[in-house]
Amino acid sequence: MHFDKTLELLLVHCQGELGHLLVNGAPEVPGATMLDKMNHINTVDDSLRRFVTFEPRANVAMSVNLLVAPTRDDADAGFIVLQADRAHPMSGSNCICVVTALLESGRVRMQEPETIVRLDTPAGLIVAHATCENGRCLVVSLDNVPSFAELLDHELDTPKWGRIKADVAFGGVYYGLVDVDQIGLTIEPDSARELAEAGIELTHLLAEQVGVKHPTLPGIDEIAYVMFRDVEPDGAIRTCTTLQPGRVDRSPCGTGSSANLASLYARGLISVGDVRTSRSIIGGEFRAEAIGETEVAGRKAVIPRITGRGYVYGRTELRVSNDEPFVAGFALSDTWGPQVGLLK
């Protein structure tokens, strides 16, 4: 079969969350920095994002990471997270997928027992320490961007649950962090659809009632996700991040875990060297460690290290043809519901 133009993707997941890597065939995105490029996708031309993240070529329960040449001299590669709603500046699970795919495909030279990979992202430089053996990437630890709390115990008025409290924190993207018992649910697979619907409703309410604007990164000015949280008997933080248009993160969520570390740090409940386990709705785990302290425009911030593992399980090619009827893609509300409910 002859294809006039194709996009090549490596198929990757991290703790069950799909984070494919688009390695060849994408058009060049204008912009002097990775943040400029992300903002171009979000405000000028989102056709590539729609093509690779919408039906019929994809589904909403996944991300596609656009591999881009770095815009800074101290980085090995750059990437932008493409999701069904928009391009996002950073994602922990996606970053682990990217590092794993770059090393196992030979696009970044692997060194055993450890390879350091520096990634240019719209949120800033991410330094990854990858444990490698026999040509495989076994563990990835991400030194994330400085993470900080904007609001603690902010009271949010809701039609369904009355007045509840939420923390608002930045961990590479902005999060609303909500203790799940406030909405009468538990973080378990059988509750996935209810959690997804509740999280999207709260995301809209936060957008109406709370304004955010990153002090140094123009264009990062929305609360992208709501992450529900709970504490397990063994001290692990049970997490459930909800994403547009209405589904749950299968992974423990690296940027959400970073935002939660920032809220704990702001409360004085953790200090440098402390570790928390983040556990996903399906039982996957990340290690979240506070490795440093800093400031962001006067805000006290913590530097998180997120550790997990990704798996490259295949590759695929997408044919690009302007005469097919769904070049712009589509997303129907009745397609995500059964997907988020079938986690068992």
CSV table of C-alpha atoms in Angstrom, one decimal:
chain,number,residue,atom,x,y,z
A,1,MET,CA,0.0,0.0,0.0
A,2,HIS,CA,1.4,3.4,-1.0
A,3,PHE,CA,0.9,6.4,1.3
A,4,ASP,CA,1.7,9.8,0.0
A,5,LYS,CA,2.4,11.1,3.5
A,6,THR,CA,2.5,9.4,6.8
A,7,LEU,CA,2.9,10.1,10.5
A,8,GLU,CA,5.0,7.6,12.5
A,9,LEU,CA,4.1,7.0,16.1
A,10,LEU,CA,5.7,4.8,18.8
A,11,LEU,CA,3.0,3.2,21.0
A,12,VAL,CA,3.8,3.6,24.7
A,13,HIS,CA,2.0,3.5,28.0
A,14,CYS,CA,2.9,4.4,31.5
A,15,GLN,CA,1.1,2.4,34.2
A,16,GLY,CA,-1.7,1.9,31.8
A,17,GLU,CA,-2.0,5.5,30.6
A,18,LEU,CA,-1.4,5.8,26.8
A,19,GLY,CA,1.2,8.4,25.8
A,20,HIS,CA,2.2,7.7,22.2
A,21,LEU,CA,5.2,9.5,20.7
A,22,LEU,CA,4.8,11.1,17.3
A,23,VAL,CA,8.4,10.8,15.9
A,24,ASN,CA,8.1,11.5,12.1
A,25,GLY,CA,6.0,13.3,9.6
A,26,ALA,CA,4.6,16.2,11.6
A,27,PRO,CA,4.8,19.7,10.2
A,28,GLU,CA,7.0,22.2,11.8
A,29,VAL,CA,5.3,24.3,14.5
A,30,PRO,CA,6.2,28.0,14.5
A,31,GLY,CA,7.7,29.4,17.7
A,32,ALA,CA,11.0,30.5,19.2
A,33,THR,CA,10.4,28.5,22.4
A,34,MET,CA,8.5,25.3,23.2
A,35,LEU,CA,6.0,27.5,25.1
A,36,ASP,CA,5.5,29.6,21.9
A,37,LYS,CA,4.9,26.4,19.9
A,38,MET,CA,2.3,25.1,22.4
A,39,ASN,CA,0.5,28.5,22.3
A,40,HIS,CA,0.6,28.4,18.5
A,41,ILE,CA,-1.2,25.0,18.5
A,42,ASN,CA,-3.7,26.2,21.0
A,43,THR,CA,-4.5,29.6,19.5
A,44,VAL,CA,-3.6,29.5,15.8
A,45,ASP,CA,-3.6,26.0,14.3
A,46,ASP,CA,-4.8,22.9,16.1
A,47,SER,CA,-5.3,20.7,13.0
A,48,LEU,CA,-2.4,18.3,13.9
A,49,ARG,CA,-3.7,17.9,17.4
A,50,ARG,CA,-7.2,17.1,16.2
A,51,PHE,CA,-5.9,14.7,13.6
A,52,VAL,CA,-3.9,12.5,16.0
A,53,THR,CA,-6.1,12.7,19.1
A,54,PHE,CA,-9.7,12.6,17.8
A,55,GLU,CA,-11.7,9.8,16.3
A,56,PRO,CA,-11.5,7.9,14.0
A,57,ARG,CA,-7.7,7.6,14.4
A,58,ALA,CA,-7.6,7.8,18.2
A,59,ASN,CA,-9.8,8.0,21.3
A,60,VAL,CA,-10.0,10.4,24.2
A,61,ALA,CA,-8.4,8.0,26.7
A,62,MET,CA,-4.9,8.7,25.4
A,63,SER,CA,-2.3,11.4,24.6
A,64,VAL,CA,0.0,11.9,21.7
A,65,ASN,CA,3.3,13.5,22.4
A,66,LEU,CA,4.7,15.6,19.6
A,67,LEU,CA,8.5,15.2,19.3
A,68,VAL,CA,10.1,18.5,18.5
A,69,ALA,CA,13.7,19.6,18.1
A,70,PRO,CA,14.7,21.4,21.3
A,71,THR,CA,14.7,25.2,21.4
A,72,ARG,CA,17.4,25.4,24.1
A,73,ASP,CA,21.0,24.2,24.0
A,74,ASP,CA,20.9,22.2,27.2
A,75,ALA,CA,18.2,19.8,26.0
A,76,ASP,CA,18.4,16.5,24.1
A,77,ALA,CA,14.8,16.7,22.7
A,78,GLY,CA,11.6,18.6,23.1
A,79,PHE,CA,8.0,17.5,23.3
A,80,ILE,CA,4.5,18.9,23.6
A,81,VAL,CA,1.6,16.9,25.1
A,82,LEU,CA,-1.4,16.8,22.7
A,83,GLN,CA,-4.8,15.8,24.2
A,84,ALA,CA,-8.4,15.9,23.1
A,85,ASP,CA,-9.0,19.3,24.6
A,86,ARG,CA,-5.8,21.1,23.8
A,87,ALA,CA,-2.0,21.0,23.9
A,88,HIS,CA,-0.6,21.0,27.5
A,89,PRO,CA,2.7,22.1,28.9
A,90,MET,CA,3.7,19.0,30.8
A,91,SER,CA,2.6,15.6,32.0
A,92,GLY,CA,4.6,13.2,34.2
A,93,SER,CA,3.3,9.9,32.7
A,94,ASN,CA,3.7,11.3,29.1
A,95,CYS,CA,7.2,12.4,29.9
A,96,ILE,CA,8.1,8.9,31.2
A,97,CYS,CA,6.7,7.5,27.9
A,98,VAL,CA,8.8,10.0,25.9
A,99,VAL,CA,12.0,9.2,27.7
A,100,THR,CA,11.4,5.4,27.4
A,101,ALA,CA,10.6,5.7,23.7
A,102,LEU,CA,13.6,7.9,22.9
A,103,LEU,CA,16.0,5.6,24.6
A,104,GLU,CA,14.6,2.2,23.4
A,105,SER,CA,14.3,3.5,19.8
A,106,GLY,CA,17.9,4.8,19.8
A,107,ARG,CA,16.9,8.4,19.2
A,108,VAL,CA,18.8,9.3,22.3
A,109,ARG,CA,21.9,7.2,23.0
A,110,MET,CA,21.4,4.8,25.9
A,111,GLN,CA,24.1,4.5,28.5
A,112,GLU,CA,23.9,1.7,31.1
A,113,PRO,CA,23.3,1.7,34.0
A,114,GLU,CA,21.9,5.2,33.9
A,115,THR,CA,21.2,7.7,31.1
A,116,ILE,CA,20.3,11.4,31.8
A,117,VAL,CA,17.9,12.8,29.3
A,118,ARG,CA,17.1,16.6,29.2
A,119,LEU,CA,13.8,17.5,27.8
A,120,ASP,CA,12.6,20.9,26.6
A,121,THR,CA,8.9,21.4,27.5
A,122,PRO,CA,6.6,24.4,27.5
A,123,ALA,CA,6.7,24.2,31.3
A,124,GLY,CA,10.5,24.3,31.4
A,125,LEU,CA,13.5,21.9,31.4
A,126,ILE,CA,12.8,18.4,32.7
A,127,VAL,CA,15.9,16.3,33.7
A,128,ALA,CA,15.2,12.6,33.6
A,129,HIS,CA,17.4,9.9,35.1
A,130,ALA,CA,16.7,6.6,33.4
A,131,THR,CA,17.8,3.3,34.8
A,132,CYS,CA,18.8,1.1,31.8
A,133,GLU,CA,19.7,-2.5,31.3
A,134,ASN,CA,20.1,-4.8,28.3
A,135,GLY,CA,18.7,-2.1,26.0
A,136,ARG,CA,15.6,-1.5,28.1
A,137,CYS,CA,14.6,1.5,30.0
A,138,LEU,CA,13.5,0.1,33.4
A,139,VAL,CA,12.8,3.1,35.6
A,140,VAL,CA,12.5,6.8,34.9
A,141,SER,CA,12.9,9.6,37.5
A,142,LEU,CA,11.8,13.0,36.4
A,143,ASP,CA,13.1,16.2,38.1
A,144,ASN,CA,10.0,18.3,37.5
A,145,VAL,CA,9.6,22.1,37.2
A,146,PRO,CA,9.1,24.1,40.4
A,147,SER,CA,5.7,23.4,41.8
A,148,PHE,CA,3.7,25.7,44.1
A,149,ALA,CA,0.3,26.2,45.7
A,150,GLU,CA,-1.9,29.1,44.7
A,151,LEU,CA,-4.8,28.5,47.1
A,152,LEU,CA,-5.3,26.2,50.0
A,153,ASP,CA,-8.8,25.1,51.2
A,154,HIS,CA,-10.5,27.4,48.7
A,155,GLU,CA,-14.2,27.3,49.2
A,156,LEU,CA,-16.0,26.3,46.0
A,157,ASP,CA,-19.8,26.6,45.6
A,158,THR,CA,-21.3,23.7,43.8
A,159,PRO,CA,-25.0,22.9,42.9
A,160,LYS,CA,-24.6,19.2,43.5
A,161,TRP,CA,-22.3,18.9,46.6
A,162,GLY,CA,-22.8,22.3,48.3
A,163,ARG,CA,-19.8,24.2,49.4
A,164,ILE,CA,-16.6,22.1,49.2
A,165,LYS,CA,-12.9,22.9,49.6
A,166,ALA,CA,-10.2,22.6,46.9
A,167,ASP,CA,-6.5,23.3,46.8
A,168,VAL,CA,-5.2,25.0,43.6
A,169,ALA,CA,-1.6,24.2,42.8
A,170,PHE,CA,0.8,24.1,39.8
A,171,GLY,CA,2.8,21.0,39.1
A,172,GLY,CA,3.6,21.6,35.4
A,173,VAL,CA,0.0,22.4,34.8
A,174,TYR,CA,-2.6,23.9,37.2
A,175,TYR,CA,-4.8,21.5,39.2
A,176,GLY,CA,-7.8,21.7,41.4
A,177,LEU,CA,-7.1,19.1,44.2
A,178,VAL,CA,-10.2,17.8,45.9
A,179,ASP,CA,-10.5,15.3,48.7
A,180,VAL,CA,-12.8,12.7,47.2
A,181,ASP,CA,-15.0,12.1,50.3
A,182,GLN,CA,-16.5,15.6,49.8
A,183,ILE,CA,-18.4,14.3,46.7
A,184,GLY,CA,-19.4,11.0,48.3
A,185,LEU,CA,-17.3,8.8,46.0
A,186,THR,CA,-14.3,6.5,46.4
A,187,ILE,CA,-11.4,6.2,44.0
A,188,GLU,CA,-12.0,2.7,42.5
A,189,PRO,CA,-12.6,1.3,39.0
A,190,ASP,CA,-16.4,1.0,39.5
A,191,SER,CA,-16.7,4.7,40.2
A,192,ALA,CA,-14.6,5.8,37.2
A,193,ARG,CA,-17.5,7.3,35.2
A,194,GLU,CA,-19.0,9.1,38.2
A,195,LEU,CA,-15.6,10.5,39.0
A,196,ALA,CA,-15.0,11.6,35.5
A,197,GLU,CA,-18.3,13.4,35.3
A,198,ALA,CA,-17.8,15.0,38.7
A,199,GLY,CA,-14.3,16.1,37.8
A,200,ILE,CA,-15.4,17.8,34.6
A,201,GLU,CA,-18.2,19.6,36.4
A,202,LEU,CA,-15.8,20.8,39.1
A,203,THR,CA,-13.3,21.9,36.4
A,204,HIS,CA,-16.0,24.1,34.8
A,205,LEU,CA,-16.9,25.5,38.2
A,206,LEU,CA,-13.3,26.3,39.1
A,207,ALA,CA,-12.9,28.1,35.7
A,208,GLU,CA,-15.9,30.3,36.7
A,209,GLN,CA,-14.9,31.0,40.3
A,210,VAL,CA,-11.0,30.9,40.3
A,211,GLY,CA,-8.6,32.7,38.1
A,212,VAL,CA,-5.0,31.5,37.6
A,213,LYS,CA,-2.1,32.8,35.6
A,214,HIS,CA,1.4,31.5,35.8
A,215,PRO,CA,3.7,34.3,36.8
A,216,THR,CA,6.5,33.5,34.3
A,217,LEU,CA,4.9,31.3,31.6
A,218,PRO,CA,2.5,33.2,29.3
A,219,GLY,CA,-0.5,31.2,28.1
A,220,ILE,CA,-0.6,28.9,31.1
A,221,ASP,CA,-3.7,30.4,32.6
A,222,GLU,CA,-6.3,27.7,33.3
A,223,ILE,CA,-6.9,25.0,35.8
A,224,ALA,CA,-6.5,22.1,33.4
A,225,TYR,CA,-7.6,19.2,35.6
A,226,VAL,CA,-9.3,18.2,38.8
A,227,MET,CA,-7.5,15.5,40.7
A,228,PHE,CA,-9.4,13.7,43.4
A,229,ARG,CA,-7.3,12.4,46.3
A,230,ASP,CA,-7.6,10.1,49.3
A,231,VAL,CA,-5.2,8.6,51.8
A,232,GLU,CA,-4.8,4.8,51.9
A,233,PRO,CA,-4.2,2.9,55.1
A,234,ASP,CA,-0.5,2.5,54.2
A,235,GLY,CA,-0.1,6.2,53.8
A,236,ALA,CA,-0.1,6.2,49.9
A,237,ILE,CA,-2.1,9.0,48.2
A,238,ARG,CA,-4.8,7.5,46.1
A,239,THR,CA,-5.2,9.8,43.0
A,240,CYS,CA,-7.7,10.2,40.2
A,241,THR,CA,-7.1,12.9,37.7
A,242,THR,CA,-10.1,13.8,35.4
A,243,LEU,CA,-9.5,15.0,31.9
A,244,GLN,CA,-11.6,16.6,29.2
A,245,PRO,CA,-14.0,15.7,27.6
A,246,GLY,CA,-14.7,13.3,30.5
A,247,ARG,CA,-12.4,10.4,31.5
A,248,VAL,CA,-9.9,9.4,34.2
A,249,ASP,CA,-6.2,9.1,34.1
A,250,ARG,CA,-5.1,5.5,34.3
A,251,SER,CA,-1.7,6.5,35.8
A,252,PRO,CA,-1.0,8.0,39.2
A,253,CYS,CA,-0.5,11.4,37.4
A,254,GLY,CA,3.0,12.9,37.7
A,255,THR,CA,2.1,16.6,37.4
A,256,GLY,CA,-0.9,16.0,39.7
A,257,SER,CA,1.4,14.3,42.2
A,258,SER,CA,3.7,17.3,42.0
A,259,ALA,CA,0.9,19.7,42.6
A,260,ASN,CA,-0.2,17.6,45.6
A,261,LEU,CA,3.4,17.7,46.9
A,262,ALA,CA,3.3,21.5,46.5
A,263,SER,CA,0.1,21.7,48.6
A,264,LEU,CA,1.6,19.5,51.3
A,265,TYR,CA,4.8,21.6,51.3
A,266,ALA,CA,2.8,24.9,51.6
A,267,ARG,CA,1.0,23.4,54.7
A,268,GLY,CA,4.3,22.4,56.2
A,269,LEU,CA,3.5,18.7,56.1
A,270,ILE,CA,6.5,17.7,54.1
A,271,SER,CA,10.1,19.0,53.7
A,272,VAL,CA,13.0,18.2,51.4
A,273,GLY,CA,13.7,14.5,51.3
A,274,ASP,CA,10.2,13.4,52.1
A,275,VAL,CA,8.5,10.9,49.8
A,276,ARG,CA,4.9,10.0,49.1
A,277,THR,CA,3.6,7.2,47.0
A,278,SER,CA,0.9,8.1,44.5
A,279,ARG,CA,-1.4,5.2,43.6
A,280,SER,CA,-3.8,5.3,40.6
A,281,ILE,CA,-7.4,4.2,40.3
A,282,ILE,CA,-6.1,0.9,38.9
A,283,GLY,CA,-3.3,0.4,41.4
A,284,GLY,CA,-0.3,1.7,39.5
A,285,GLU,CA,2.3,3.7,41.5
A,286,PHE,CA,4.6,6.6,41.2
A,287,ARG,CA,7.2,7.7,43.8
A,288,ALA,CA,6.9,11.4,44.5
A,289,GLU,CA,9.8,13.0,46.4
A,290,ALA,CA,10.6,16.6,47.3
A,291,ILE,CA,14.2,17.1,46.3
A,292,GLY,CA,14.6,20.8,46.7
A,293,GLU,CA,13.1,24.2,47.5
A,294,THR,CA,13.0,27.4,45.4
A,295,GLU,CA,10.8,30.4,44.6
A,296,VAL,CA,8.7,31.3,41.6
A,297,ALA,CA,8.0,35.0,41.5
A,298,GLY,CA,7.9,35.2,45.2
A,299,ARG,CA,6.0,32.0,45.7
A,300,LYS,CA,7.6,29.3,47.8
A,301,ALA,CA,8.0,26.2,45.6
A,302,VAL,CA,9.1,22.6,45.9
A,303,ILE,CA,11.0,20.7,43.2
A,304,PRO,CA,9.4,17.3,42.8
A,305,ARG,CA,11.0,14.1,41.5
A,306,ILE,CA,8.5,11.6,40.0
A,307,THR,CA,9.6,8.0,39.5
A,308,GLY,CA,7.8,5.4,37.4
A,309,ARG,CA,8.1,3.2,34.3
A,310,GLY,CA,6.9,3.3,30.7
A,311,TYR,CA,6.5,0.5,28.2
A,312,VAL,CA,7.0,0.7,24.4
A,313,TYR,CA,4.6,-1.9,22.9
A,314,GLY,CA,4.5,-1.2,19.2
A,315,ARG,CA,4.6,1.4,16.4
A,316,THR,CA,2.1,2.6,13.8
A,317,GLU,CA,1.7,4.8,10.8
A,318,LEU,CA,-1.2,7.1,10.1
A,319,ARG,CA,-2.0,8.0,6.5
A,320,VAL,CA,-2.5,11.7,5.8
A,321,SER,CA,-5.0,12.2,3.1
A,322,ASN,CA,-7.0,15.4,2.5
A,323,ASP,CA,-9.8,13.6,0.6
A,324,GLU,CA,-10.9,11.5,3.6
A,325,PRO,CA,-14.1,12.8,5.2
A,326,PHE,CA,-12.8,13.2,8.8
A,327,VAL,CA,-9.5,15.1,8.5
A,328,ALA,CA,-10.5,17.3,11.4
A,329,GLY,CA,-11.6,14.3,13.5
A,330,PHE,CA,-14.5,14.1,15.8
A,331,ALA,CA,-15.3,13.2,19.5
A,332,LEU,CA,-18.7,12.0,20.5
A,333,SER,CA,-19.9,12.1,24.1
A,334,ASP,CA,-21.3,8.6,23.9
A,335,THR,CA,-17.9,7.1,23.2
A,336,TRP,CA,-16.0,8.0,26.3
A,337,GLY,CA,-18.6,6.9,28.8
A,338,PRO,CA,-18.3,3.2,28.4
A,339,GLN,CA,-14.5,3.5,28.1
A,340,VAL,CA,-14.0,5.1,31.5
A,341,GLY,CA,-16.3,2.6,33.1
A,342,LEU,CA,-14.4,-0.4,31.9
A,343,LEU,CA,-11.3,-0.3,34.0
A,344,LYS,CA,-11.6,-3.7,35.7
